[in-house]
Coordinates of C-alpha atoms in Angstrom, one line a residue:
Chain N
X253 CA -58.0 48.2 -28.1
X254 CA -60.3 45.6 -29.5
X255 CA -59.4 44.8 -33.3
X256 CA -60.5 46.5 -36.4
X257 CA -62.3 44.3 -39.2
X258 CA -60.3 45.2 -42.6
X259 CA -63.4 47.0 -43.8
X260 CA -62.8 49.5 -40.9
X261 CA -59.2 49.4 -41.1
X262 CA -59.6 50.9 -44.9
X263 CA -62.0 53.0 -44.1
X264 CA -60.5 54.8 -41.4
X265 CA -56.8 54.8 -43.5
X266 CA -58.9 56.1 -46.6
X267 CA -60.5 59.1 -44.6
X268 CA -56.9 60.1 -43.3
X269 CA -55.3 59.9 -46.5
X270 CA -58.1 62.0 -47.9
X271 CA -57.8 64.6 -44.9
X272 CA -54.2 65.2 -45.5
X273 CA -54.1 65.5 -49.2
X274 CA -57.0 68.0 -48.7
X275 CA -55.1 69.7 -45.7
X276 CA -52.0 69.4 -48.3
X277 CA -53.3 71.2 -50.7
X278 CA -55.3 73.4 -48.7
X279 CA -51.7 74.4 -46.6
X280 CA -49.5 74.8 -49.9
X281 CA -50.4 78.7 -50.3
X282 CA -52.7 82.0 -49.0
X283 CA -56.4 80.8 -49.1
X284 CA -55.5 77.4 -50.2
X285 CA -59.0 76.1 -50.2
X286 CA -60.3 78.9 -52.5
X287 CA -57.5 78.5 -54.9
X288 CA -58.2 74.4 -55.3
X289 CA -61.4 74.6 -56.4
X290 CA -60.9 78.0 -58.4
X291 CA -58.0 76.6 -59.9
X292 CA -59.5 73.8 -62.0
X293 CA -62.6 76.3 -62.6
X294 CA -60.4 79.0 -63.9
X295 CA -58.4 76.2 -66.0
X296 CA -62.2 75.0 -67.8
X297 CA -63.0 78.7 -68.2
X298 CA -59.7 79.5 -70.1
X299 CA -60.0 76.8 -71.6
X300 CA -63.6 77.4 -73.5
X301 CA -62.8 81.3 -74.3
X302 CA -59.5 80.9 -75.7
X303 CA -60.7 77.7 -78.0
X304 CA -63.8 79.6 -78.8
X305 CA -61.7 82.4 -79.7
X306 CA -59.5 80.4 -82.1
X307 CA -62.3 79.1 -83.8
X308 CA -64.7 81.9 -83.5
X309 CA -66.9 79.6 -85.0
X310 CA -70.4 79.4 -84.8
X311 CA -72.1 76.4 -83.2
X312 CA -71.8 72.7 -83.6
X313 CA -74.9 70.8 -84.7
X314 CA -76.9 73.5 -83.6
X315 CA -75.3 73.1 -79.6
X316 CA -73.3 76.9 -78.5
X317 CA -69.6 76.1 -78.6
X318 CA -68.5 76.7 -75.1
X319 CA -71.2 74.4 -74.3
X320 CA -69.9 71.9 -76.4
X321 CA -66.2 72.2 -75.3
X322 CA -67.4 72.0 -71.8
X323 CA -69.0 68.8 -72.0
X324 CA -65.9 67.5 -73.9
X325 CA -62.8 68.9 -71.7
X326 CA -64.4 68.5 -68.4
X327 CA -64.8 65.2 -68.1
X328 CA -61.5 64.5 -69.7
X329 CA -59.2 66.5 -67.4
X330 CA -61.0 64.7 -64.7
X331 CA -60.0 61.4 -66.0
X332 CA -56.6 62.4 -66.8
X333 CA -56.1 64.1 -63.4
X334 CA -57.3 60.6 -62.2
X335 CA -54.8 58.6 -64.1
X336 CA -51.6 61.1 -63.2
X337 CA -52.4 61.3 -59.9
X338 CA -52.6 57.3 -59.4
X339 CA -49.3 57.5 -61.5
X340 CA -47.9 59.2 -59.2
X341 CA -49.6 58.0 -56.0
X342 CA -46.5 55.6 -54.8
X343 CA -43.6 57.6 -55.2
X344 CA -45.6 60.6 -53.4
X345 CA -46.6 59.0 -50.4
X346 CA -43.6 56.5 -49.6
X347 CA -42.6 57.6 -46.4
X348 CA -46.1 56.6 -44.9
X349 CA -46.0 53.3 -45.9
X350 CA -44.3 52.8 -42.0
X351 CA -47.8 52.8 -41.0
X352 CA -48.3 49.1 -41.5
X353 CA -52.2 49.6 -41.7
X354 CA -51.6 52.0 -45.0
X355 CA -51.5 50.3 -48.7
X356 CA -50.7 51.3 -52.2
X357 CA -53.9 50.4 -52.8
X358 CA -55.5 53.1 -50.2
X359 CA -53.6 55.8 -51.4
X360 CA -54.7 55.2 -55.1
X361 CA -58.7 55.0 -54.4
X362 CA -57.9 57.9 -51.8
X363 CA -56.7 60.0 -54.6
X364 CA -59.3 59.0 -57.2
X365 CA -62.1 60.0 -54.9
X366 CA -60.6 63.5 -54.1
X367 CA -60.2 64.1 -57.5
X368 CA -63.4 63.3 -58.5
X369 CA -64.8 65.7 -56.0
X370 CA -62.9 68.4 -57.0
X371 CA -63.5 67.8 -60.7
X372 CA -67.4 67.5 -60.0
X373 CA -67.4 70.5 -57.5
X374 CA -66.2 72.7 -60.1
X375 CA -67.4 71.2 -63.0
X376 CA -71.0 72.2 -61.5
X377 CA -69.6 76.2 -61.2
X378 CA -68.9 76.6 -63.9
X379 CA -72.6 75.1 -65.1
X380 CA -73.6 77.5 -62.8
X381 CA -71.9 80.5 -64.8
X382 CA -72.8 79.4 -68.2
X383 CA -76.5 79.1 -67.0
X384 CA -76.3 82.6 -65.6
X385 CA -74.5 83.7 -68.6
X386 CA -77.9 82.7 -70.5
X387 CA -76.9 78.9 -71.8
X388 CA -78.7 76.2 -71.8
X389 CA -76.7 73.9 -69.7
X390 CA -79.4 71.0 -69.0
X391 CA -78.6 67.2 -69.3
X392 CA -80.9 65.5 -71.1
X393 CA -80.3 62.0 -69.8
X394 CA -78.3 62.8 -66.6
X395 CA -78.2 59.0 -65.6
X396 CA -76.6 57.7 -68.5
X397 CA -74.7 60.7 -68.5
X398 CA -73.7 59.7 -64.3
X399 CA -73.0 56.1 -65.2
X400 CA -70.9 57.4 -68.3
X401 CA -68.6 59.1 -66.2
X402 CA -68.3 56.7 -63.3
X403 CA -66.9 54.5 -66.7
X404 CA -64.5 56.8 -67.5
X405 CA -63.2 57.2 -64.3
X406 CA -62.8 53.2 -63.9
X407 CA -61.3 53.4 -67.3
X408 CA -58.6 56.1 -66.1
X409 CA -58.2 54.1 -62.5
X410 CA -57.3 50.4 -64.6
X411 CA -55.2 53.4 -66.7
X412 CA -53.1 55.0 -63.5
X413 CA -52.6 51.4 -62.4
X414 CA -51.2 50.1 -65.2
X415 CA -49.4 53.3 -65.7
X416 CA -48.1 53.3 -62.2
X417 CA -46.2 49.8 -62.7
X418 CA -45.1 50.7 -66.2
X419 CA -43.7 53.7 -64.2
X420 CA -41.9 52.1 -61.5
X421 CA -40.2 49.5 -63.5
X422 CA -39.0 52.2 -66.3
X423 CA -39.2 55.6 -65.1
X424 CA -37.8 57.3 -67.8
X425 CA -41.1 57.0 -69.0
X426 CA -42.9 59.5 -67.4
X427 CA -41.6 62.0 -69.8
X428 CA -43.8 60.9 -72.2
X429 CA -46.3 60.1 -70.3
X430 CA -47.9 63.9 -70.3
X431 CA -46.9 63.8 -74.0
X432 CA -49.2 60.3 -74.4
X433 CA -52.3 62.2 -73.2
X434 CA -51.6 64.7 -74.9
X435 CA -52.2 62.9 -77.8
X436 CA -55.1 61.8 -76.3
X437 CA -56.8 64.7 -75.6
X438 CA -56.0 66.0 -78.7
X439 CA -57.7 63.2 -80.4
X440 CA -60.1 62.7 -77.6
X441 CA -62.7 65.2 -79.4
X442 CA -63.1 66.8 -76.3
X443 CA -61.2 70.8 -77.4
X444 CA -63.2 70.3 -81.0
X445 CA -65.1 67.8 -83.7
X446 CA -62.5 65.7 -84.2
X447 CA -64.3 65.8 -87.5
X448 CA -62.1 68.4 -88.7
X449 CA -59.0 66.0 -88.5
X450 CA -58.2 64.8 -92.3
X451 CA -60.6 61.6 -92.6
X452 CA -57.8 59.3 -93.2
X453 CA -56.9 60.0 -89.3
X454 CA -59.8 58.9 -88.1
X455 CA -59.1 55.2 -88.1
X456 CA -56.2 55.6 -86.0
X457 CA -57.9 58.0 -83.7
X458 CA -60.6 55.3 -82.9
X459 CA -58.3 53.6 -80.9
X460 CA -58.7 56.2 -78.2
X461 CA -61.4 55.2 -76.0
X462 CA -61.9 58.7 -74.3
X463 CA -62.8 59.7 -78.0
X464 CA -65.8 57.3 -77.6
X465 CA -66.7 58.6 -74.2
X466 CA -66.6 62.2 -75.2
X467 CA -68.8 61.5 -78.3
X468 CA -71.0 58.9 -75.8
X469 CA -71.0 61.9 -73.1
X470 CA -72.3 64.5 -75.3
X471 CA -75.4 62.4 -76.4
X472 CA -76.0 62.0 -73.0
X473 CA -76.1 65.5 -72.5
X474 CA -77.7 67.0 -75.5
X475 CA -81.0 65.1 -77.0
X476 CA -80.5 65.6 -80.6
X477 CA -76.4 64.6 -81.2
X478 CA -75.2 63.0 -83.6
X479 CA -72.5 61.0 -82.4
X480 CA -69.4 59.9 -84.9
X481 CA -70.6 56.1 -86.5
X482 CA -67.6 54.8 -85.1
X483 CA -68.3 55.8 -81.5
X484 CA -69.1 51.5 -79.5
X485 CA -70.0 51.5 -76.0
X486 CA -68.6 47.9 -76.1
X487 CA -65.2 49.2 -77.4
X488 CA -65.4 51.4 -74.3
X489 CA -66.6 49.0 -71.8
X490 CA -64.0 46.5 -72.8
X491 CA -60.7 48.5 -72.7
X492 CA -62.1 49.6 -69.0
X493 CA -62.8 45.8 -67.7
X494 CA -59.2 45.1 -69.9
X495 CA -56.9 48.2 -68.6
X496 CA -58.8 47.6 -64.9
X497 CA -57.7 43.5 -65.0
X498 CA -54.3 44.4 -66.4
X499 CA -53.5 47.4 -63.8
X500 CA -55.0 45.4 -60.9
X501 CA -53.1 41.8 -62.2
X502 CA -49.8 44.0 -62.5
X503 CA -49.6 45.6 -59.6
X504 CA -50.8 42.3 -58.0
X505 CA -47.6 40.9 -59.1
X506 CA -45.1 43.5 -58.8
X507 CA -46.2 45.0 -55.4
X508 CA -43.7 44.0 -53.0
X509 CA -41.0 45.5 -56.1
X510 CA -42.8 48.4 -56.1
X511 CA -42.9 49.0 -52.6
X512 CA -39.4 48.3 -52.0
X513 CA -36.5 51.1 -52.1
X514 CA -34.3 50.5 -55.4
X515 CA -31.1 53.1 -54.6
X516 CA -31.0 55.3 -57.3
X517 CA -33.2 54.4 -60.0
Chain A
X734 CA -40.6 36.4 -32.1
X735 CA -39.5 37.2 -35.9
X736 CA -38.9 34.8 -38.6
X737 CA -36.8 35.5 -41.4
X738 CA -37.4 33.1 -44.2
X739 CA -34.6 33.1 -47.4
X740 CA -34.9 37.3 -47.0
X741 CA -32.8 38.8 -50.2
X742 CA -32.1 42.2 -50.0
X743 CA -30.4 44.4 -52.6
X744 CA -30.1 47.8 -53.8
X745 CA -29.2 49.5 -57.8
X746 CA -26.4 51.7 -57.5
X747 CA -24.7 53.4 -60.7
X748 CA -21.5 50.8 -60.6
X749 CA -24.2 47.8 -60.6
X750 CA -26.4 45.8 -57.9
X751 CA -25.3 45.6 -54.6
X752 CA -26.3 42.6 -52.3
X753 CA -26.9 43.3 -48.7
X754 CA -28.3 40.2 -47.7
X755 CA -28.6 36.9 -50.1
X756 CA -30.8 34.2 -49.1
X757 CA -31.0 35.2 -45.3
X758 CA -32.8 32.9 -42.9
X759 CA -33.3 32.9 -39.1
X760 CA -35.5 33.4 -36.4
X761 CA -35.0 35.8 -33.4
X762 CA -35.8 34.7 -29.9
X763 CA -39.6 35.6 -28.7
X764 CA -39.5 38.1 -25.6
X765 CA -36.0 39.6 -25.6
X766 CA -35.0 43.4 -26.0
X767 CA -32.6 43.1 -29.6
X768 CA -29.2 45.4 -29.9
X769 CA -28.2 45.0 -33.4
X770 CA -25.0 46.4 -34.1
X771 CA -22.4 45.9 -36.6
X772 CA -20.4 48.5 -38.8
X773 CA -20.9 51.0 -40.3
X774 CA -23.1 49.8 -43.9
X775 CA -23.1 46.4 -42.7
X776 CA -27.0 46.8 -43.2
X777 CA -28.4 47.5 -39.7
X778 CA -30.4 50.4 -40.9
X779 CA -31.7 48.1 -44.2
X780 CA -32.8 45.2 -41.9
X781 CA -34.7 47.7 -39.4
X782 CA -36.2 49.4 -42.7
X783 CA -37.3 45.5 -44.0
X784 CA -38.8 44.9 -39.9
X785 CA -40.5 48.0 -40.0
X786 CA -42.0 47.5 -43.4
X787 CA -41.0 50.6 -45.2
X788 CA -39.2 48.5 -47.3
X789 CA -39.6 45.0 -48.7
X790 CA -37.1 42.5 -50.2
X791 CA -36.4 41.4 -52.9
X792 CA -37.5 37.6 -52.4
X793 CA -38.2 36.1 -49.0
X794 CA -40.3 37.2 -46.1
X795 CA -40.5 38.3 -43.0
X796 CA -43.0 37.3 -40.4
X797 CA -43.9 38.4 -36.6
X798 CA -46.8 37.8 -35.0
X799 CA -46.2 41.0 -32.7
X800 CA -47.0 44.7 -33.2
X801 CA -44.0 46.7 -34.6
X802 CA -43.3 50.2 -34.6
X803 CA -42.6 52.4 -37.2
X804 CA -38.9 53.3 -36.5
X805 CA -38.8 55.4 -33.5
X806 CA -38.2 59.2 -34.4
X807 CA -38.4 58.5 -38.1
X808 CA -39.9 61.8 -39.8
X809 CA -40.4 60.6 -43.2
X810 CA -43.8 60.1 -42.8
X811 CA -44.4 63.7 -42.2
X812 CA -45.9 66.0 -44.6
X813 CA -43.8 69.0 -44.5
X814 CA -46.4 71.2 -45.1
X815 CA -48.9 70.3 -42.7
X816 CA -48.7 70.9 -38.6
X817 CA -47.6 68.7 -36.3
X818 CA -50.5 68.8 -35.3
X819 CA -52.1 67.6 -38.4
X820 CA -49.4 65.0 -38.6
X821 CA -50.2 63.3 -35.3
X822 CA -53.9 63.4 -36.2
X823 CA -53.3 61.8 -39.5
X824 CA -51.1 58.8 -37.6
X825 CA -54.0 58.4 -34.9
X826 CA -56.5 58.4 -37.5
X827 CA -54.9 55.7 -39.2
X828 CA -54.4 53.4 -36.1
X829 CA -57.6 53.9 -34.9
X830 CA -57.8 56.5 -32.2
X831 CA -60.6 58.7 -32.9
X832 CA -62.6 61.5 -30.9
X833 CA -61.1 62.0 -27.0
X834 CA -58.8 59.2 -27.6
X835 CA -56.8 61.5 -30.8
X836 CA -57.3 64.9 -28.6
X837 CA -55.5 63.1 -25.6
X838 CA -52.6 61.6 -27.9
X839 CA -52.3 65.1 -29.7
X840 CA -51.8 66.5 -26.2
X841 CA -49.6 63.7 -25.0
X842 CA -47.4 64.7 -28.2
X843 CA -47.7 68.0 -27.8
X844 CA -46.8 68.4 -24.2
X845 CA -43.8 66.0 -24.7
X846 CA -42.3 67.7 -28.1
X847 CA -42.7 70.9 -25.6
X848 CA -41.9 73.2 -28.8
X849 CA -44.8 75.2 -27.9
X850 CA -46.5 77.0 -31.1
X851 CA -44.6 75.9 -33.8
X852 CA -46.6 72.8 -33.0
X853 CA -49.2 74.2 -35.1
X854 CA -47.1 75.3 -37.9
X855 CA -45.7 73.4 -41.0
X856 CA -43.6 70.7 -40.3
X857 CA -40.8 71.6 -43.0
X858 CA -40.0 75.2 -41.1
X859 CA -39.1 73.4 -38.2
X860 CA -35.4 73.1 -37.3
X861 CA -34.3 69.2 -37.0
X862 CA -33.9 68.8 -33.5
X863 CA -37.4 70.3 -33.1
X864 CA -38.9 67.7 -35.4
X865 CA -37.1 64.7 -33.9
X866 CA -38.8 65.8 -30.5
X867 CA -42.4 65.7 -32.5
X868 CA -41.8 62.3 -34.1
X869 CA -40.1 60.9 -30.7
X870 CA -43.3 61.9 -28.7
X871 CA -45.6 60.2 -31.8
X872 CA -44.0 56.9 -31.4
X873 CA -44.1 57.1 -27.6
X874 CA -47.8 58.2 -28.0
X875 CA -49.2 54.4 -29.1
X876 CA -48.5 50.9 -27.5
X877 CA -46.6 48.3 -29.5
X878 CA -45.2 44.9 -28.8
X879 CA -41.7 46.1 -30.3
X880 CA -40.4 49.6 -30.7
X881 CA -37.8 49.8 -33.5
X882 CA -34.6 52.2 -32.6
X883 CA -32.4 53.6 -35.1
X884 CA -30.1 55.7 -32.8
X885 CA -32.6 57.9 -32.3
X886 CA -31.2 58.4 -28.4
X887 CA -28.3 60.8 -29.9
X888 CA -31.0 63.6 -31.4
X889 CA -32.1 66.5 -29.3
X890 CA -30.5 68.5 -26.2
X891 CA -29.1 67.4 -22.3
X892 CA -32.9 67.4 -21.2
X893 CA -34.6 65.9 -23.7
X894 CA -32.7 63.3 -23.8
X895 CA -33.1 63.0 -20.1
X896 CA -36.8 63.1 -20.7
X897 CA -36.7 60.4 -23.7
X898 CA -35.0 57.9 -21.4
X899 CA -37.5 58.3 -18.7
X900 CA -40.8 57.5 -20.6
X901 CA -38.4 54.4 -22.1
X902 CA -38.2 53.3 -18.9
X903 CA -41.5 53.1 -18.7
X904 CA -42.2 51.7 -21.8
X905 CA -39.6 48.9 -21.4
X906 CA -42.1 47.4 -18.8
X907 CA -44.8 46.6 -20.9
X908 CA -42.7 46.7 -24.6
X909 CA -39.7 45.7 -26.2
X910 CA -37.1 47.0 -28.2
X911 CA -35.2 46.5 -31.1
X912 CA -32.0 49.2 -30.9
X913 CA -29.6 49.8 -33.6
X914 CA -26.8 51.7 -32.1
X915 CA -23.1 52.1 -32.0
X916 CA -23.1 52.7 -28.2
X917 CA -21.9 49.7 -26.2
X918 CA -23.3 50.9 -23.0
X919 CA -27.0 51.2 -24.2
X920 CA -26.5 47.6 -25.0
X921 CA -25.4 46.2 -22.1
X922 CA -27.9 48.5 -20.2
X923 CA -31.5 47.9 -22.8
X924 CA -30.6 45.0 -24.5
X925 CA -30.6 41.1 -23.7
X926 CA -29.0 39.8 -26.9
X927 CA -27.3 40.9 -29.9
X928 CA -27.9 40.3 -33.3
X929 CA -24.6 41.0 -35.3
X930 CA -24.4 42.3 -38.7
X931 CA -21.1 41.3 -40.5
X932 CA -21.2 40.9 -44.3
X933 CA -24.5 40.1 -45.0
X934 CA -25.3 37.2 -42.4
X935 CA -27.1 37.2 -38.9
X936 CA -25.0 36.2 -35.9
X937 CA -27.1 35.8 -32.9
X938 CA -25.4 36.3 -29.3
X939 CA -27.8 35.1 -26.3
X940 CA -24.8 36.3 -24.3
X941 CA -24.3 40.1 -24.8
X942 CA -20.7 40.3 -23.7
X943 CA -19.8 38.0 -25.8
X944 CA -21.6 39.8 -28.9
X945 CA -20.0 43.3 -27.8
X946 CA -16.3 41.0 -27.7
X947 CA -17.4 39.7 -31.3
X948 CA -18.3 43.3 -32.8
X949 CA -15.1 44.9 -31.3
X950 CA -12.8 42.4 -32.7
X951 CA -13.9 43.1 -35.9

């Protein structure tokens, strides 16, 4: 067998992992393949009713509701899907690190792709149903709006990584973990206008960047919004270069811990 | 030839951290079938886990400039929900072995597990004797310089057994091995020296009698 290059070596290790976390998920019940892309569908869906329902308000800045919640909560759970999963990415795959060609590192971008596809795959049905439903669902700058998202899911990988070592050295942790982005979706902007929160909050809720990217999303998408005045792009750009750095730079230095077995932990 | 340089090794447990190797450097003779033996948690299984690279240590490394198996028969790579089939794709994708060459090592598999269909369904139904006989036939499906053995050659029934030693033969021509066992006849008849493992230091043996005299007096 003539030697791979690295390049290929990841490649090919990359397209496996992303085969059997499909085949995974695909194999875990009856019509597996229609239920992971319904799933997250159904989920957005739910999601939009019931909060429309709850407010029963009319709409915001002249933009339908479920429109508006759509643009907000989509692109979050992808980014928090992105994060978890990366989280979680070691602990879940540890009996293939035998294969000595397999990494850390491959199952993480392995994960972040697949759940990017998913996200995007539904995220355009359900487009699809609200434009059949008689909305106007069209993106007004879709390649701002593109490179937007492809920020936010950098933002959630330097995220997962740094999460993922923060994890492994104190796993009690995780348990708030889910409670952390909780907090952050709540504040994110992305269910409603975060300008119902008391305006003393607001200062402390523009430490959450994926506030900023919702607000910096929806003027993307709709051409008259007016975005929050504390919304910065910088602000947004920086805590992705800083959390990506960090994440990378951790796990840099605490890989060989993290791959080893620790007994009980 | 494998080179063990200041390897520290040691796991949590609730009463405090236990060492099973401090500071441990050697280097094992190039060429040579290994037997290490030793008791019972002497750390035979943690030093083929640290070889194989499913686990690191704590401080130190360990080089080779030889291919090494995953531990032969080791299932925890397996995704219980997936096929065997699946599996053994997954493993051939990630070495390499794409198109005819992945058909012809699924078929090699699959005609040496001999479990017939359950080869297509999900790993976790399948009873343990039946998955040792999957992840034997995966090992013995790709080439490497060393295979690592964790007394694997106690799983499975009279003929499979029979069959395992037979394609070992084989392999022992082109391959070596590195054998944990507790069977004193496998390592006079596989091995040509013996690594002891006696509270947390090496011992080599060039001479295997002697190393079989060493471990039974302890």
């Amino acid at each position: 067998m003539t030697p791979r290059s690295p390049f290929q070596i990841t490649r090919a290790v990359i397209f496996a992992l992303l085969l059997r976390e499909m085949r995974t998920r695909f194999g875990q019940r009856r019509m597996g393949a229609f239920w992971m892309l319904a799933e997250p569908i159904i989920q957005l869906i739910f999601m939009v009713v019931v909060m429309g329902l709850i407010r029963g308000r009319g709409p915001t800045q002249g933009i339908p509701f479920p429109v508006f919640v759509l643009t907000g909560v989509a692109p979050f759970v992808m980014f928090r899907g992105v994060a978890m999963l990366i989280m979680e990415g070691l602990s879940a795959n540890r009996g293939l690190f035998a294969y000595k060609q397999l990494t850390p590192m491959d199952t993480f971008v392995a994960r972040t792709i697949l759940q990017c596809s998913i996200a995007s795959i539904s995220y355009v049905f359900v487009l699809a149903a609200f434009a059949w439903y008689g909305y106007d669902v069209s993106i007004s700058r879709p390649l701002e709006w593109i490179g937007l998202l492809i920020l936010g899911v950098a933002l959630a990988f330097g995220l997962g990584m740094v999460l993922s070592v923060v994890a492994d050295a104190f796993p009690e942790i995780r348990t708030f973990v889910r409670f952390f982005f909780l907090i952050l979706y709540l504040s994110s902007g992305a269910m409603f206008p975060v300008t119902s929160f008391p305006t003393y909050i607001l200062p402390y809720i523009s430490w959450n960047p994926f506030l900023h990217l919702t607000e910096l999303l929806r003027q993307a998408v709709f051409p008259f919004y007016r975005m929050l005045d504390l919304v910065s792009f910088p602000y947004v750009a920086g805590t992705m270069a800083v959390l990506l750095c960090v994440g990378l730079g951790l796990f840099r230095v605490r890989k060989s811990k993290m791959l080893a077995i620790k007994g009980i932990v | 030839m494998f080179t063990l340089d200041n390897v520290t090794k040691s796991y949590l447990t609730t009463s405090g951290r236990r060492y099973i190797f401090r500071n441990l450097s050697m280097v094992v003779p190039p060429d040579k079938n290994i037997a290490l033996i030793g008791k019972n948690g002497a750390g035979k299984s943690t030093l083929m886990r640290l070889l194989s690279g499913v686990d690191s240590p704590d401080s130190g490394a360990i080089r080779t400039d030889k291919s090494i198996s995953w531990p032969v028969g080791q299932a925890g790579g397996f995704q219980g929900s997936l096929s065997a089939r699946d599996n053994v794709k997954f493993v051939c994708r990630v070495y390499g072995h794409v198109d005819d060459d992945m058909r012809e090592k699924v078929r090699y598999v699959q005609e040496f597990a001999d479990i017939g269909s359950w080869f297509d369904e999900p790993v976790r139904t399948y009873s343990s004797g039946m998955r040792s006989r999957v992840a034997f036939g995966l090992s013995m499906a790709f080439d490497f310089d060393y295979y690592l053995i964790d007394e694997v050659m106690a799983a499975g029934d009279n003929s499979f057994r029979k069959k395992c030693e037979e394609v070992f033969r084989d392999k022992l021509g082109k391959s070596k091995i590195f054998l944990t066992t507790h069977n004193m006849k496998e390592v006079e008849r596989l091995c040509d020296i013996v690594l002891l493992v006696d509270s947390g230091k090496l011992i080599v043996y060039e001479d295997i009698a002697q190393g079989i005299e060493a471990y039974r007096s302890k």
